[in-house]
Structures are given as structure tokens and as C-alpha cells.
mmCIF file of C-alpha atoms in Angstrom:
data_model
loop_
_atom_site.group_PDB
_atom_site.id
_atom_site.type_symbol
_atom_site.label_atom_id
_atom_site.label_comp_id
_atom_site.label_asym_id
_atom_site.label_seq_id
_atom_site.Cartn_x
_atom_site.Cartn_y
_atom_site.Cartn_z
ATOM 1 C CA VAL A 1 199.680 -27.970 -107.435
ATOM 2 C CA CYS A 2 198.944 -28.322 -111.176
ATOM 3 C CA ALA A 3 200.379 -30.140 -113.924
ATOM 4 C CA SER A 4 202.444 -27.172 -115.165
ATOM 5 C CA ASP A 5 204.119 -26.916 -111.752
ATOM 6 C CA LEU A 6 205.107 -30.688 -112.064
ATOM 7 C CA VAL A 7 206.456 -30.110 -115.705
ATOM 8 C CA ALA A 8 208.440 -27.319 -114.360
ATOM 9 C CA TRP A 9 209.785 -29.473 -111.380
ATOM 10 C CA PHE A 10 210.934 -32.068 -113.803
ATOM 11 C CA TYR A 11 212.603 -29.447 -115.935
ATOM 12 C CA ALA A 12 214.464 -28.269 -112.749
ATOM 13 C CA SER A 13 215.333 -31.857 -111.955
ATOM 14 C CA GLY A 14 217.224 -32.145 -115.337
ATOM 15 C CA GLN A 15 214.424 -33.570 -117.473
ATOM 16 C CA GLN A 16 213.227 -32.486 -120.657
ATOM 17 C CA ILE A 17 209.959 -30.673 -120.976
ATOM 18 C CA TYR A 18 208.618 -32.354 -124.377
ATOM 19 C CA HIS A 19 209.181 -36.107 -124.980
ATOM 20 C CA PRO A 20 208.792 -38.023 -128.238
ATOM 21 C CA VAL A 21 205.470 -38.986 -129.070
ATOM 22 C CA ASP A 22 205.995 -42.818 -128.399
ATOM 23 C CA SER A 23 207.595 -41.658 -124.778
ATOM 24 C CA ALA A 24 205.815 -43.143 -121.741
ATOM 25 C CA GLU A 25 206.812 -39.470 -120.153
ATOM 26 C CA ARG A 26 204.828 -37.662 -122.509
ATOM 27 C CA PHE A 27 202.684 -34.885 -121.538
ATOM 28 C CA ALA A 28 199.632 -33.260 -123.335
ATOM 29 C CA PHE A 29 200.111 -29.642 -122.764
ATOM 30 C CA LEU A 30 199.503 -26.952 -125.500
ATOM 31 C CA TYR A 31 201.861 -24.355 -123.595
ATOM 32 C CA GLY A 32 205.574 -23.134 -125.073
ATOM 33 C CA PRO A 33 208.511 -23.718 -122.955
ATOM 34 C CA LEU A 34 208.494 -20.163 -121.222
ATOM 35 C CA PRO A 35 206.492 -21.048 -118.435
ATOM 36 C CA TYR A 36 207.974 -24.316 -117.520
ATOM 37 C CA ILE A 37 211.683 -22.930 -118.052
ATOM 38 C CA ALA A 38 211.029 -19.795 -115.876
ATOM 39 C CA THR A 39 209.173 -21.856 -112.858
ATOM 40 C CA GLY A 40 212.018 -24.288 -113.054
ATOM 41 C CA LEU A 41 214.674 -21.657 -112.537
ATOM 42 C CA ILE A 42 213.122 -20.329 -109.854
ATOM 43 C CA TYR A 43 212.577 -23.975 -108.239
ATOM 44 C CA LYS A 44 216.392 -24.313 -108.681
ATOM 45 C CA LEU A 45 217.109 -21.051 -106.927
ATOM 46 C CA PHE A 46 214.657 -21.213 -104.075
ATOM 47 C CA GLY A 47 213.423 -24.797 -103.830
ATOM 48 C CA ALA A 48 210.023 -26.456 -104.895
ATOM 49 C CA SER A 49 206.947 -25.103 -102.867
ATOM 50 C CA MET A 50 203.462 -23.952 -103.376
ATOM 51 C CA LEU A 51 204.747 -20.360 -102.970
ATOM 52 C CA THR A 52 207.885 -20.648 -105.352
ATOM 53 C CA ALA A 53 205.503 -22.345 -108.019
ATOM 54 C CA LYS A 54 203.490 -19.043 -108.180
ATOM 55 C CA LEU A 55 206.444 -16.628 -108.017
ATOM 56 C CA ALA A 56 207.117 -16.502 -111.645
ATOM 57 C CA GLY A 57 203.348 -15.496 -112.294
ATOM 58 C CA PHE A 58 203.392 -13.087 -109.538
ATOM 59 C CA LEU A 59 206.744 -11.321 -111.105
ATOM 60 C CA CYS A 60 204.948 -11.115 -114.467
ATOM 61 C CA LEU A 61 202.013 -9.416 -112.753
ATOM 62 C CA VAL A 62 204.253 -7.056 -111.267
ATOM 63 C CA LEU A 63 206.011 -6.509 -114.774
ATOM 64 C CA THR A 64 202.293 -5.973 -116.237
ATOM 65 C CA PHE A 65 201.777 -3.293 -113.702
ATOM 66 C CA VAL A 66 205.096 -1.392 -114.417
ATOM 67 C CA GLY A 67 204.815 -1.684 -118.263
ATOM 68 C CA LEU A 68 201.159 -0.559 -118.344
ATOM 69 C CA THR A 69 201.755 2.304 -116.171
ATOM 70 C CA ALA A 70 204.560 3.166 -118.150
ATOM 71 C CA ALA A 71 202.737 3.127 -121.095
ATOM 72 C CA VAL A 72 199.865 5.319 -120.011
ATOM 73 C CA ALA A 73 202.291 7.657 -118.011
ATOM 74 C CA ARG A 74 204.157 8.101 -121.279
ATOM 75 C CA ARG A 75 201.260 8.734 -123.166
ATOM 76 C CA TYR A 76 199.302 10.829 -120.714
ATOM 77 C CA ALA A 77 202.175 12.893 -119.260
ATOM 78 C CA ASN A 78 201.346 14.669 -116.166
ATOM 79 C CA GLN A 79 197.875 13.399 -115.884
ATOM 80 C CA TRP A 80 197.022 11.114 -112.817
ATOM 81 C CA LEU A 81 193.746 9.966 -113.809
ATOM 82 C CA PRO A 82 194.631 7.643 -116.595
ATOM 83 C CA ILE A 83 197.201 6.185 -114.611
ATOM 84 C CA LEU A 84 195.012 5.342 -111.938
ATOM 85 C CA VAL A 85 192.295 3.961 -114.056
ATOM 86 C CA ALA A 86 194.898 1.543 -115.730
ATOM 87 C CA LEU A 87 196.125 0.606 -112.190
ATOM 88 C CA GLY A 88 192.419 -0.071 -111.044
ATOM 89 C CA TYR A 89 191.779 -2.011 -114.293
ATOM 90 C CA LEU A 90 194.841 -4.265 -113.423
ATOM 91 C CA SER A 91 193.783 -4.550 -109.862
ATOM 92 C CA LEU A 92 190.638 -5.996 -110.880
ATOM 93 C CA LEU A 93 192.236 -8.207 -113.492
ATOM 94 C CA ALA A 94 194.493 -9.564 -110.702
ATOM 95 C CA LEU A 95 191.515 -10.343 -108.531
ATOM 96 C CA PHE A 96 189.723 -11.843 -111.156
ATOM 97 C CA PHE A 97 192.598 -14.337 -111.626
ATOM 98 C CA LYS A 98 192.557 -15.264 -107.956
ATOM 99 C CA SER A 99 192.881 -18.807 -108.554
ATOM 100 C CA PRO A 100 196.446 -20.228 -107.647
ATOM 101 C CA MET A 101 196.542 -22.365 -110.696
ATOM 102 C CA PHE A 102 196.536 -19.145 -113.032
ATOM 103 C CA TRP A 103 199.857 -18.097 -111.671
ATOM 104 C CA SER A 104 201.899 -20.989 -113.015
ATOM 105 C CA LYS A 105 200.395 -21.052 -116.528
ATOM 106 C CA PRO A 106 201.438 -19.057 -119.542
ATOM 107 C CA TYR A 107 198.898 -16.300 -119.106
ATOM 108 C CA PRO A 108 200.644 -14.103 -116.888
ATOM 109 C CA PHE A 109 203.723 -14.297 -119.362
ATOM 110 C CA MET A 110 201.620 -13.292 -122.155
ATOM 111 C CA MET A 111 199.874 -10.527 -120.125
ATOM 112 C CA ALA A 112 203.535 -9.020 -119.095
ATOM 113 C CA ALA A 113 204.673 -9.366 -122.599
ATOM 114 C CA MET A 114 201.589 -7.607 -124.058
ATOM 115 C CA ALA A 115 201.974 -4.799 -121.428
ATOM 116 C CA CYS A 116 205.810 -4.198 -122.450
ATOM 117 C CA GLY A 117 204.862 -4.520 -126.043
ATOM 118 C CA LEU A 118 202.277 -1.913 -125.672
ATOM 119 C CA PHE A 119 205.063 0.423 -124.056
ATOM 120 C CA SER A 120 207.285 -0.225 -126.995
ATOM 121 C CA CYS A 121 204.821 1.399 -129.213
ATOM 122 C CA LEU A 122 205.414 4.624 -127.165
ATOM 123 C CA LEU A 123 208.987 4.754 -127.402
ATOM 124 C CA ASN A 124 210.780 7.448 -129.444
ATOM 125 C CA ASP A 125 213.529 5.516 -130.840
ATOM 126 C CA ARG A 126 211.601 3.526 -133.666
ATOM 127 C CA ARG A 127 214.253 0.934 -134.056
ATOM 128 C CA LEU A 128 214.303 0.118 -130.443
ATOM 129 C CA ALA A 129 210.501 0.094 -130.447
ATOM 130 C CA TRP A 130 210.447 -2.672 -133.131
ATOM 131 C CA LEU A 131 213.166 -4.582 -131.249
ATOM 132 C CA VAL A 132 211.307 -4.577 -127.777
ATOM 133 C CA CYS A 133 208.069 -5.456 -129.421
ATOM 134 C CA GLY A 134 209.656 -8.222 -131.479
ATOM 135 C CA LEU A 135 211.203 -9.627 -128.183
ATOM 136 C CA CYS A 136 207.996 -9.405 -126.505
ATOM 137 C CA LEU A 137 206.084 -11.087 -129.178
ATOM 138 C CA GLY A 138 208.610 -13.808 -129.227
ATOM 139 C CA LEU A 139 208.308 -14.275 -125.472
ATOM 140 C CA ALA A 140 204.530 -14.357 -125.765
ATOM 141 C CA VAL A 141 204.684 -17.045 -128.480
ATOM 142 C CA ASN A 142 207.097 -19.151 -126.175
ATOM 143 C CA ALA A 143 204.679 -19.059 -123.587
ATOM 144 C CA LYS A 144 201.713 -20.036 -125.727
ATOM 145 C CA ILE A 145 201.533 -20.207 -129.562
ATOM 146 C CA THR A 146 198.015 -18.047 -129.394
ATOM 147 C CA GLY A 147 200.079 -15.250 -127.734
ATOM 148 C CA ALA A 148 200.788 -13.858 -131.371
ATOM 149 C CA VAL A 149 197.213 -13.000 -131.657
ATOM 150 C CA TYR A 150 197.269 -10.557 -128.816
ATOM 151 C CA PHE A 151 200.147 -8.674 -130.753
ATOM 152 C CA LEU A 152 198.082 -8.180 -134.059
ATOM 153 C CA PRO A 153 196.972 -4.572 -133.005
ATOM 154 C CA LEU A 154 200.409 -3.561 -132.261
ATOM 155 C CA VAL A 155 201.940 -5.180 -135.283
ATOM 156 C CA ALA A 156 199.049 -3.356 -137.433
ATOM 157 C CA TRP A 157 200.008 0.132 -135.674
ATOM 158 C CA PHE A 158 203.863 -0.484 -136.122
ATOM 159 C CA PHE A 159 202.983 -1.143 -139.978
ATOM 160 C CA GLU A 160 200.389 1.654 -140.130
ATOM 161 C CA ARG A 161 203.121 4.219 -138.740
ATOM 162 C CA ASP A 162 206.316 2.652 -140.168
ATOM 163 C CA GLY A 163 205.681 0.543 -143.059
ATOM 164 C CA PHE A 164 206.456 -3.017 -143.630
ATOM 165 C CA ARG A 165 210.007 -2.773 -142.560
ATOM 166 C CA SER A 166 209.356 -2.321 -138.927
ATOM 167 C CA VAL A 167 207.051 -5.652 -139.220
ATOM 168 C CA LEU A 168 209.857 -7.526 -141.058
ATOM 169 C CA LEU A 169 212.333 -6.477 -138.302
ATOM 170 C CA LEU A 170 209.721 -7.037 -135.488
ATOM 171 C CA GLY A 171 208.855 -10.557 -137.017
ATOM 172 C CA MET A 172 212.594 -11.673 -137.289
ATOM 173 C CA VAL A 173 213.269 -10.603 -133.781
ATOM 174 C CA ALA A 174 210.433 -12.708 -132.584
ATOM 175 C CA LEU A 175 211.484 -15.683 -134.378
ATOM 176 C CA VAL A 176 214.892 -15.369 -133.027
ATOM 177 C CA VAL A 177 213.576 -15.248 -129.471
#
């Protein structure tokens, strides 16, 4: 069990995630609230265990597979090779992060948000694409503040394709999330 799992358990038990600086219960974590809230909700639903501690991260891995596969399939319609390469890449990535502590930290949430953000770039409805990418950006930042860095290429792509208005709306959606 890592400290992130304990904070999620505290949250599931009704305690707050972040405490005042002068409080005895403060934690020194640089993560946003998303991993703690998601894992805490799973604790409430299924109880606290080593398996449930990693369930949120595993679900993010599944979402990452789905998001990346959908993006590659949409970009390379009727071509299996790029889809297989993308799935192989993700399989290797999942094996690389075989440490059980990885799955309850913010990184699976950031990977899932990035995969879904990448898929949003390929949507035909541009406004929907901005909304989905903004939602994903907001979730990535709620996992860890550096999640915004992962979205810089997507934001630059939207700016290049759709102009400043797309970036403005995308940013406003991310701020609301």
C-alpha cells in the first residue's frame, strides 16, 4: 500500500484530502484530487483492499487502450497495422509500469486523459472536439498539475487548425473541470 492509497482511504472515510499547513494531518503530496477521489469512491463501493486500490488505475489503462485504439482506427480507417502497433505500444507501456504503486498514482489518469484528448482531435464536430479536449485537459490537471504539459501539442494543433477561439473555449472548459 502506498501513501496515495492511504489518502484515498481517508477521503473514503469522510476526511478531507488537503489540510491546512499548520494541521497535524497534512500530507506532502504534489498530486491533484482526482486520484484520491476516484480511488476513494471505489473504496466506498467495493471496500478497501490491495485489489480495489489499483482498480481505478486499471480502469484508466482500459480507457487508454480504448481511446488510443479509437484515435488510430479513426485516423487509419480500414488499416489494421497501425491499430496493432498502437496496441503493442500500449501493452509494452503497461508492462513497463508493472509496479503496483504506479496504478494508484495520477499517471494512469493522465495517460487516459491524454488518449481521450488525442481522440478528440479527430472528431468531425469541432466544437465537440474542443469540449472533449478541454474536459480531458481539466481531468489531467486535476490528476497532477504537470498534466497540462502533455496537452501542449494538442492545444497547438487546435490553434493551428481552428484558431484562438478553440483554445479559449478549450481552456475555459478545462478551468471549469
